[in-house]
Every structure is written in C-alpha cells, then in structure tokens.
CSV table of C-alpha atoms in Angstrom, one decimal:
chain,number,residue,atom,x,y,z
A,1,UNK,CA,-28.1,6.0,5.4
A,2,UNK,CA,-24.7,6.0,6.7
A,3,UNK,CA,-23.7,9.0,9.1
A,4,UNK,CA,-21.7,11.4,6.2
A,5,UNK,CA,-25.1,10.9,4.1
A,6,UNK,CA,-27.3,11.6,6.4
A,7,UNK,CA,-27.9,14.9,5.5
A,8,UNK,CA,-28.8,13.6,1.8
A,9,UNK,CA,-31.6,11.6,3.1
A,10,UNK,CA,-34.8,14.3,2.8
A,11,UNK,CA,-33.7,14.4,-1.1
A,12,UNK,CA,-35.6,11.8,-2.6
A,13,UNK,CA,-33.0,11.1,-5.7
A,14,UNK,CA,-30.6,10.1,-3.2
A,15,UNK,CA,-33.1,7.9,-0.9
A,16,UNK,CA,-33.6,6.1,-4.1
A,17,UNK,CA,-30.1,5.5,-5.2
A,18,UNK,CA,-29.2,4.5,-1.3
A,19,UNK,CA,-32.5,1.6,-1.6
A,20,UNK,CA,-30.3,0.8,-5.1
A,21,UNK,CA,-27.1,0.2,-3.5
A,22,UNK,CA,-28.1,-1.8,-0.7
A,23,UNK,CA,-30.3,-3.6,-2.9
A,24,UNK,CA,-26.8,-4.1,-5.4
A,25,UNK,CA,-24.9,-5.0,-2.3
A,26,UNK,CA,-27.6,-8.3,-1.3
A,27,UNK,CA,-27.1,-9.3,-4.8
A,28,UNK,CA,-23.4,-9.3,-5.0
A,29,UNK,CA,-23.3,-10.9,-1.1
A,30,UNK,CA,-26.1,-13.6,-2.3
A,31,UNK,CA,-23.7,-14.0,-5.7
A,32,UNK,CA,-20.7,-14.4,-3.4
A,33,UNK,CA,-22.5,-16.8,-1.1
A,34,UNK,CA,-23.1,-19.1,-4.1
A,35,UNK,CA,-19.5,-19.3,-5.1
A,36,UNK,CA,-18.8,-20.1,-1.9
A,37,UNK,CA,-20.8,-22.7,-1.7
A,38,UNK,CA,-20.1,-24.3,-4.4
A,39,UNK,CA,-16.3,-24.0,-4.2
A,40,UNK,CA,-17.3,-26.2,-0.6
A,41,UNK,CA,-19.7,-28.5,-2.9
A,42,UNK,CA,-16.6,-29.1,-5.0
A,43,UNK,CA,-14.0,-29.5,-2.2
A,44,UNK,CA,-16.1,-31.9,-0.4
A,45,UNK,CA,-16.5,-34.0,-3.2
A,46,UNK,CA,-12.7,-34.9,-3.2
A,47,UNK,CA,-11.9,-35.0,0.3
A,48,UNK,CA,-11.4,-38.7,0.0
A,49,UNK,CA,-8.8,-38.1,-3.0
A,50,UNK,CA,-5.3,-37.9,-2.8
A,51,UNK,CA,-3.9,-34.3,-1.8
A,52,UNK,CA,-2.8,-33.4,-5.3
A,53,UNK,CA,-6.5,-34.2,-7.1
A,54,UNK,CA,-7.7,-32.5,-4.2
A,55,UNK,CA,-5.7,-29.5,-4.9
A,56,UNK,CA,-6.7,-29.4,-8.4
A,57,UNK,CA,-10.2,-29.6,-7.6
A,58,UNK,CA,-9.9,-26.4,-5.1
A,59,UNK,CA,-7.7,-24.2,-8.2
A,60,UNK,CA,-10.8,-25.5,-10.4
A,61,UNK,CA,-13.4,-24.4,-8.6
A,62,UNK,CA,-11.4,-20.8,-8.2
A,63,UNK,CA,-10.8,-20.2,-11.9
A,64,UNK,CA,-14.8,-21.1,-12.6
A,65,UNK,CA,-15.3,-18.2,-10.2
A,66,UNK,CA,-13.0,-16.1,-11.8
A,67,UNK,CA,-14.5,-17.0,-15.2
A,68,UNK,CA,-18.3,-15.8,-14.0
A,69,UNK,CA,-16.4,-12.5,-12.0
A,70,UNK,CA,-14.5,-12.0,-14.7
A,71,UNK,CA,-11.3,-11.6,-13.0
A,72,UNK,CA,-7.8,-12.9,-12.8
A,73,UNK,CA,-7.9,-16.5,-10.6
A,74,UNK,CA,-6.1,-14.7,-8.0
A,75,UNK,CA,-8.9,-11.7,-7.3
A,76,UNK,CA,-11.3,-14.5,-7.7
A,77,UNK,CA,-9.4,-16.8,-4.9
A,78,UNK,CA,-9.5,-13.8,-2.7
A,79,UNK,CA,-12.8,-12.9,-2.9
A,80,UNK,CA,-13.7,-16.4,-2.1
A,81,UNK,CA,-11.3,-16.6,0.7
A,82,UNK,CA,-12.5,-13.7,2.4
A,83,UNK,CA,-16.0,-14.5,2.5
A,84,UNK,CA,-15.5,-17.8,4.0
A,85,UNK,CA,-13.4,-16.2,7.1
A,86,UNK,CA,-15.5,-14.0,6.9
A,87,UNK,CA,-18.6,-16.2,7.3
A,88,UNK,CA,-17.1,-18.4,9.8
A,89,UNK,CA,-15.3,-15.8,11.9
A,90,UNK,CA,-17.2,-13.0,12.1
A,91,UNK,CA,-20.8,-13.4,11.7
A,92,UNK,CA,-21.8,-10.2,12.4
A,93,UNK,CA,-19.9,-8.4,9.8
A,94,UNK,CA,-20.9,-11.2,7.4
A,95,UNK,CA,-24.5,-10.7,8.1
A,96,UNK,CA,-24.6,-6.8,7.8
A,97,UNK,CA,-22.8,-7.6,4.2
A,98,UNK,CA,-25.5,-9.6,3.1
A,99,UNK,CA,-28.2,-7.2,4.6
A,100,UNK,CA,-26.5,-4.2,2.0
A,101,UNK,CA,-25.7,-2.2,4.8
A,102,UNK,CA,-21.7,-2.3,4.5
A,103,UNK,CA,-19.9,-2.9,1.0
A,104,UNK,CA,-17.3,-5.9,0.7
A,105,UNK,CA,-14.0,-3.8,1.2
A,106,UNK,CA,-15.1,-2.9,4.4
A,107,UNK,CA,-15.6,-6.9,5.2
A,108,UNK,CA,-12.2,-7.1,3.6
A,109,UNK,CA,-10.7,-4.9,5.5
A,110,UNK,CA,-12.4,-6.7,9.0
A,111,UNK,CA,-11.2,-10.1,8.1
A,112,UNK,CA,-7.4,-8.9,7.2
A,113,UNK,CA,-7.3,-7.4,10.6
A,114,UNK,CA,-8.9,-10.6,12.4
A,115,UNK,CA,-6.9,-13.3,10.7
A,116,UNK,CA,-2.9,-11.5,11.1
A,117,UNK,CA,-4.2,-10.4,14.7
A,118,UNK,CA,-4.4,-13.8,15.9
A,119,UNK,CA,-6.9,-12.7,18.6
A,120,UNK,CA,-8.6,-15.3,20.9
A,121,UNK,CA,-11.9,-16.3,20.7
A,122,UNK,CA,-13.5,-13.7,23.1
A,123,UNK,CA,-11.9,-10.4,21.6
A,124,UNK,CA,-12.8,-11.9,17.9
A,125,UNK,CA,-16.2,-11.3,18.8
A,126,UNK,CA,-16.1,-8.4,20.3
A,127,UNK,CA,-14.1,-6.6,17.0
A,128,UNK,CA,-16.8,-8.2,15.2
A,129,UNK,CA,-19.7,-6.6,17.0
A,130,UNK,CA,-18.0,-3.0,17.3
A,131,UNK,CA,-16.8,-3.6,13.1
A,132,UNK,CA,-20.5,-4.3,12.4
A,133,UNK,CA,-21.0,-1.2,13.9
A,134,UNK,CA,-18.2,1.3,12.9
A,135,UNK,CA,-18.3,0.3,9.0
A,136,UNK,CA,-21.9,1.5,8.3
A,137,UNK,CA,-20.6,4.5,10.0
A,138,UNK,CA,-17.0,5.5,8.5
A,139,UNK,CA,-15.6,6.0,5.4
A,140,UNK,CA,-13.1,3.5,4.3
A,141,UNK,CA,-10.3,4.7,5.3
A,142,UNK,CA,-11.3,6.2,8.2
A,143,UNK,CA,-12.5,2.7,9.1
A,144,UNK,CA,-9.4,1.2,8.2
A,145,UNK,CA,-7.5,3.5,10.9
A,146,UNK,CA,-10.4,2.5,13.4
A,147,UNK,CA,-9.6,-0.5,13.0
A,148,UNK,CA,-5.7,-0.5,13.9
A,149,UNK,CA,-6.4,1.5,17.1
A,150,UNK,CA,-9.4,-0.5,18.2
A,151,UNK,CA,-7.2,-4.3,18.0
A,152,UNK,CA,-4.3,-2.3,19.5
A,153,UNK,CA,-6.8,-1.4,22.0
A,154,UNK,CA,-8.6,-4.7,22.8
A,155,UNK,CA,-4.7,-6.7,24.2
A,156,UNK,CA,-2.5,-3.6,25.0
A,157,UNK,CA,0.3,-6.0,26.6
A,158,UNK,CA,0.0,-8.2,23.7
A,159,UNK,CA,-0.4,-6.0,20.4
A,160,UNK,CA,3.2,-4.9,20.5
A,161,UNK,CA,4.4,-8.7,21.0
A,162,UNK,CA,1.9,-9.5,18.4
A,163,UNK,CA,3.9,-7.0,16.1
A,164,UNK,CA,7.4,-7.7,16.7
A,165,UNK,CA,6.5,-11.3,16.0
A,166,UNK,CA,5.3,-10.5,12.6
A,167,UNK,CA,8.0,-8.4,11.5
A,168,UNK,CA,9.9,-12.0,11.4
A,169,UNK,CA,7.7,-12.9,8.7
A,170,UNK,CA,8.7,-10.0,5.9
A,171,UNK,CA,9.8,-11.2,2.7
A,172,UNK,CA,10.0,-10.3,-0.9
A,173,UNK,CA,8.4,-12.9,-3.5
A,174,UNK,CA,8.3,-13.1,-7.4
A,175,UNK,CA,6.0,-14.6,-9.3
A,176,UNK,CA,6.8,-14.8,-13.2
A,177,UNK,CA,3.8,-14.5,-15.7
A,178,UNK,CA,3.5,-15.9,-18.9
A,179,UNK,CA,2.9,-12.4,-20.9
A,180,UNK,CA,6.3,-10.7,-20.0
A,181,UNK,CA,5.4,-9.6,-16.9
A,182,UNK,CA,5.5,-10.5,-13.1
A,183,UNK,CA,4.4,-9.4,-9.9
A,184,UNK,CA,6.4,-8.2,-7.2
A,185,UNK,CA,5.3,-8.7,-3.4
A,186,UNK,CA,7.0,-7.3,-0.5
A,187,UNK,CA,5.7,-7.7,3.2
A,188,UNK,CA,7.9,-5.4,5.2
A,189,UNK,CA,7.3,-3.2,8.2
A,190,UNK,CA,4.7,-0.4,7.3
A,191,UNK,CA,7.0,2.4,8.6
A,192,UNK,CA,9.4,1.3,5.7
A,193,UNK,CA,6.6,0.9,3.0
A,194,UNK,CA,5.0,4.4,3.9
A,195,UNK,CA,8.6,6.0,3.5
A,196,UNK,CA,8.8,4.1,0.1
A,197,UNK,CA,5.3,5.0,-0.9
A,198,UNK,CA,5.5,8.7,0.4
A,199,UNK,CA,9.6,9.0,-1.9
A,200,UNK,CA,8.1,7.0,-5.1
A,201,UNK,CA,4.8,9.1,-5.3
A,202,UNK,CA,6.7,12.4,-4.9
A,203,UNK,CA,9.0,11.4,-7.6
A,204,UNK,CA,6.6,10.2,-10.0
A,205,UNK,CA,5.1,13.6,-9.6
A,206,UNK,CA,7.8,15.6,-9.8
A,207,UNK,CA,8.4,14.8,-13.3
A,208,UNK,CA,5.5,17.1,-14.1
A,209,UNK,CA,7.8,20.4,-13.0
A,210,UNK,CA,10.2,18.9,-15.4
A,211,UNK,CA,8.7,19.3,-19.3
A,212,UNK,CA,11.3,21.1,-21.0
A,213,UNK,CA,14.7,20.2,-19.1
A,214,UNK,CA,17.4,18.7,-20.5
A,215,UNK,CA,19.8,16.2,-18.9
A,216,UNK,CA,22.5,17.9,-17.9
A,217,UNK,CA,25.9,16.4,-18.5
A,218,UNK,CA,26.8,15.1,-15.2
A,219,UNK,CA,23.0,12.4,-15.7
A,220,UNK,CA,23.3,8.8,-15.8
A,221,UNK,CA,22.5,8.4,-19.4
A,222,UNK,CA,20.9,4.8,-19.1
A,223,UNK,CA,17.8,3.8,-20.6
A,224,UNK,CA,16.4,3.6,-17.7
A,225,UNK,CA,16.9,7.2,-16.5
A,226,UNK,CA,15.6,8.3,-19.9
A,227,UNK,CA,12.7,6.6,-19.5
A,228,UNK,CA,12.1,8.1,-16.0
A,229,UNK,CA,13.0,11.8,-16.9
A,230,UNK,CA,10.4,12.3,-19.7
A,231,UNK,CA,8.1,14.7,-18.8
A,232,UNK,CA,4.0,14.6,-18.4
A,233,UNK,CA,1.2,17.0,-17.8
A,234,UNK,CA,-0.6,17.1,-14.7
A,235,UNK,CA,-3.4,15.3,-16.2
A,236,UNK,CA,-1.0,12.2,-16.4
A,237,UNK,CA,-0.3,12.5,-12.8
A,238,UNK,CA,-3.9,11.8,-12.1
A,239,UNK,CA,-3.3,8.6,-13.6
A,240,UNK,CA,-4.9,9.7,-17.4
A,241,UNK,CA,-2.4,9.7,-20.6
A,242,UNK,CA,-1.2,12.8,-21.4
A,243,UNK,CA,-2.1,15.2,-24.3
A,244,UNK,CA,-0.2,15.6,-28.0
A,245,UNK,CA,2.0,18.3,-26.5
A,246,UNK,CA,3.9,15.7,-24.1
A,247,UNK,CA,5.9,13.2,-25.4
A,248,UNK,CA,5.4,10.8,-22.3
A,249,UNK,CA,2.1,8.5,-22.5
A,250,UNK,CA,2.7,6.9,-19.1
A,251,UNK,CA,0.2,7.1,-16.4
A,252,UNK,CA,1.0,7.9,-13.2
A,253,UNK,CA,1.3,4.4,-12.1
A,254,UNK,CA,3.1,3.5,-14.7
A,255,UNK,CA,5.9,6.1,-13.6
A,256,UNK,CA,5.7,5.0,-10.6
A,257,UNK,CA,6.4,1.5,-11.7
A,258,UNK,CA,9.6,2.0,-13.9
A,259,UNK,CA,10.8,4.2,-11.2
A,260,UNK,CA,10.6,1.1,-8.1
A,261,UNK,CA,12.0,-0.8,-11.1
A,262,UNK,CA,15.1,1.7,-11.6
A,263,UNK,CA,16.0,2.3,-8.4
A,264,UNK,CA,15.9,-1.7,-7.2
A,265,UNK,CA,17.7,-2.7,-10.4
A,266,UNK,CA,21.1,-0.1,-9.8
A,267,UNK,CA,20.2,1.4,-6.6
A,268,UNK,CA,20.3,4.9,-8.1
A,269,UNK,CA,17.1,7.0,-7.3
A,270,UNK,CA,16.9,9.1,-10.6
A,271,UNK,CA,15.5,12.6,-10.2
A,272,UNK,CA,14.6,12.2,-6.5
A,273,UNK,CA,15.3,14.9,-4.5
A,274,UNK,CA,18.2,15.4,-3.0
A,275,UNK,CA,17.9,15.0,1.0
A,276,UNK,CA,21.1,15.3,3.2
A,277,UNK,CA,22.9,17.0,6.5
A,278,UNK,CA,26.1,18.5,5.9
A,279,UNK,CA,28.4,19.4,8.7
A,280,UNK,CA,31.2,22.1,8.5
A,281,UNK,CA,33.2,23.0,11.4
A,282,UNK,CA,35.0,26.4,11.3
A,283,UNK,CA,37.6,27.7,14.1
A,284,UNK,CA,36.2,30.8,15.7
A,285,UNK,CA,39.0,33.0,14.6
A,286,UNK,CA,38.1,32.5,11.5
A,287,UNK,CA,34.8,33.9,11.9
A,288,UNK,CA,35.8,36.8,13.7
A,289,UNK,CA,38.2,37.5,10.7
A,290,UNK,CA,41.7,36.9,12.6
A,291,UNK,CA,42.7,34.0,11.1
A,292,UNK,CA,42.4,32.7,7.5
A,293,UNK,CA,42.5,28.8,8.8
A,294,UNK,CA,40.4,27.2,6.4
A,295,UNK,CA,37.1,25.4,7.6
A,296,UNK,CA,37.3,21.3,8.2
A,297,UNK,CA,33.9,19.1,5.8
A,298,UNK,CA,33.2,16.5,8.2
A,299,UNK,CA,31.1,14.9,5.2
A,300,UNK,CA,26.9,14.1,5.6
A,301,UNK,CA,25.5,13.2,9.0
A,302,UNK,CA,23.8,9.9,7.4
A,303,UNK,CA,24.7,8.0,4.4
A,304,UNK,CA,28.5,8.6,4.9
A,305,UNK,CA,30.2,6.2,2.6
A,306,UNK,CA,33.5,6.8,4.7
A,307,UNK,CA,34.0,4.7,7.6
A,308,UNK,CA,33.6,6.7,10.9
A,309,UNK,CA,37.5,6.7,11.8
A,310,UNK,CA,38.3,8.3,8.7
A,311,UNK,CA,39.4,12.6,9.4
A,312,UNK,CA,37.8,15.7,8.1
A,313,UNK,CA,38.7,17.1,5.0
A,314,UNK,CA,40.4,20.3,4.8
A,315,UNK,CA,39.0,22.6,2.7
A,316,UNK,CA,39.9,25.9,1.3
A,317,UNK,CA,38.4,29.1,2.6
A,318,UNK,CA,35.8,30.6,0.6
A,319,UNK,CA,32.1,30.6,0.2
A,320,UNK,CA,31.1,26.3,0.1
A,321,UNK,CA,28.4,25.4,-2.5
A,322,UNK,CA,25.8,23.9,-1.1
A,323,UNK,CA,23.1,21.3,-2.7
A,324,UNK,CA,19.9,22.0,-2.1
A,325,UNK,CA,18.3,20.0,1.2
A,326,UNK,CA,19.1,20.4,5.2
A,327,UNK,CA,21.8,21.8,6.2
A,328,UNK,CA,23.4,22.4,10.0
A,329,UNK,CA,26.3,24.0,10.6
A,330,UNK,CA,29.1,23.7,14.3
C-alpha cells in the first residue's frame, strides 16, 4: 500500500479492497492498451492514403473508443493520447500503470509535465524514474506540486527560459457545439488563472450569505445580474441543488459558470467584493484643529480611471464614507 495507507494495511478489509484496486487498475491499463493498439492498427492501415482519409481514419478510430468508454470523442482522444506518450516516453511510469500500482491521473499528470517541458532526452528519464517513484507515494495533488518543483529542479538555468517562452503561446479559443452550448479554453499564465479561480469561487460562494436580500436601487438590473444574485443554501455550494426553501437550483458550478459568463460579456463583476486603496491627504492644521482647510481625494491607488495628470479633488470637511475594503491614509 501506498505510504498514507499504510497504516490500514494490518486490517484485512482494506488489504482486500487495496488487491481490488490494483487488480481494477491492470484491467483498465490492459483496456487502455488495446485501444491503443488498435487506434495504431487502424492508422497504419492508411498511411499510404492521402492526408484527409488518413485523418478520417484517426477521428474514427477515436470516436469507437469513445463509443466502448462511453465518453465524449474528446475524453476518449485524450485518454488515448496520453497513453501513447506515455508508452513511448516514459516507460517507467507506463509500466507501474499497468502493474496497478499508480492510477491513470497520476500518469496524466507525468506526461503533461514531460511533453510542455520540452526536456532532453537524459532528464526525461530521470523524471520518469523519480515519477515512478513519487506517485505510489503522494496524493494527487501533492504529486502534482512535486512535480513542478522537481522539472524546475532538473534545468535551473533553463526552466525560467522554458517559461517565458510559453507564456507566448496563451490564447483563448471557442469551440461551438451543436446543442446550444460551447466550450471556452483559455491558456494564460497560472498566476492570472489562480487569481481568476480564487475571485470566481469566492463569489459563487458568497451568494449563500445572500438568501433574503433585495437589490438595492443603485444594482444593475440585467438579466444577467438577476440570475447571479439569487440565493442558495450551502448544500448548493457543495455542488448539490438546493432544497424547496431556495428559489435557486444551480450548483455551484453552475454559478460559477453564469458568473465568468457575466463578467466577460459587460466586464461588470456582479456581487464581488469590493477591493480598493483610497488615498486622502489632509493638511496638518487641519488635524490639529487650527484650520478648517478641507482634505484633498487623490482617488484609488489602482484602477484609477483618471489619467495620472489629472488633480486631486477638493472635498468638504467632514467625516468621508468609506466602502468597505483597504484603506491607507497620508
């Protein structure tokens, strides 16, 4: 058993459901391996073709995987696709798959970090004989951090190179399904997508503190800010529908899904949290009560929507009303 089970080994319930899964794991690697195999069988048979018939043959012999998965094409193309890298690139890894001994997001997981690390030949094989290793041992995202460090680790000088170069890759694509919806892919820096991540989750759950409030009157009143102010019990933030007493069915997900859409469709980020710097300058005299010279708003540190030349606005004395969020003072 792996490391964190360990302790569960003298039990002999869960000795028997370990022998299970590895013996679950041969059979989905020895299931995998077939496909493969006869995606190959299939390719192979029309390399002579011209390159369209060739490319139908490939998208064939996906979608008659992803008829015996049961998945979309896509999942199926990926599965498929990984197992091949996998089984050409790093053996180990591979072989420790089919033995049961690691599951096939871990393999995943190895193979993403292989193929965009673009590591020579050597250092392949030495992330593919500590990944062997380290998967059996970690949990999966504990392996997935493991993994970053360790290929940072292998090329120190060239890592960061490595990284600026594929930050000239990002993009944003669209791909238009036939039942009204479509997928949205965006391959940006991860210091941007953990930002987005971290802002959309905490919205989405906010709307749980919200049940019983109304809109007040200064709202956008759009559709779409109706749709993402309705309340939902903590049960729907786990992901479940919520009870009769809530008017709001959505999962959490599904917030978090008509929020991304809301805020990239108008740019307005309903019922976020308000995060902002204000800076007020008052004259020292009028601190120590010797002068009623009024105190100068020289308007949010960040997000200023006035150009930088323009001059502080005067403002009457008296106590300011601030919004809720950071706030300095000089």
């Amino acid at each position: 058993m792996p490391e964190h089970l360990r302790a569960l080994a003298g039990e002999p319930e869960f000795a028997v459901a370990w022998k299970q899964r590895v013996i679950a794991r041969k059979a989905e690697a020895a299931t995998i391996t077939s496909l493969v195999e006869y995606r190959e069988r299939v390719i192979a048979a029309y390399a002579q073709e011209p390159l369209l018939l060739r490319s139908e043959a490939e998208r064939s012999a996906a979608h008659d995987a992803a008829r015996f998965f049961g998945v979309s094409d896509r999942t199926a193309t990926s599965i498929l696709n990984t197992a091949q890298d996998a089984r050409h690139l790093l053996p180990r890894t591979w072989r420790t798959f089919c033995e049961g001994l690691v599951d096939l997001p871990r393999v995943r997981k190895t193979i993403d970090a292989a193929t965009t690390s673009d590591l020579p030949a050597h250092l392949l094989q030495q992330l593919d004989q500590a990944a062997a290793e380290q998967a059996q041992r970690r949990r999966l995202s504990e392996f997935h951090h493991w993994l970053t460090r360790y290929i940072a680790s292998l090329d120190p000088e060239r890592y960061p190179r490595a990284c600026e170069k594929e930050t000239q890759a990002r993009f944003v694509r669209f791909q238009h399904l036939s039942h009204g919806m479509s997928y949205l892919q965006a391959y940006i820096p991860t210091l941007e997508a953990a930002a987005i991540e971290k802002r959309l989750k905490a919205a989405a759950r906010g709307m749980d503190q919200r049940s019983a409030r109304q809109p007040s009157a200064d709202e956008p009143t759009t559709n779409a800010n109706a749709r993402c102010s309705t309340a939902t019990t903590p049960r729907a933030a786990e992901g479940q529908t919520s009870d009769d007493r809530n008017s709001d069915p959505r999962t959490l997900a599904q917030r978090e899904a008509d929020l991304l859409a809301a805020w990239l469709r108008d740019g307005r980020v309903y019922d976020a949290a308000v995060d902002a710097k204000i800076m007020i300058m008052i004259p020292e005299a009028t601190l120590t009560g010797d002068s009623d010279e009024p105190a100068m708003d020289c308007g949010p540190v960040m997000d200023d929507p006035r150009p930088p030349s323009t001059p502080p606005r005067r403002r009457s004395r008296g106590p300011a009303s601030l919004v809720p969020g950071q706030h300095t003072t000089g």
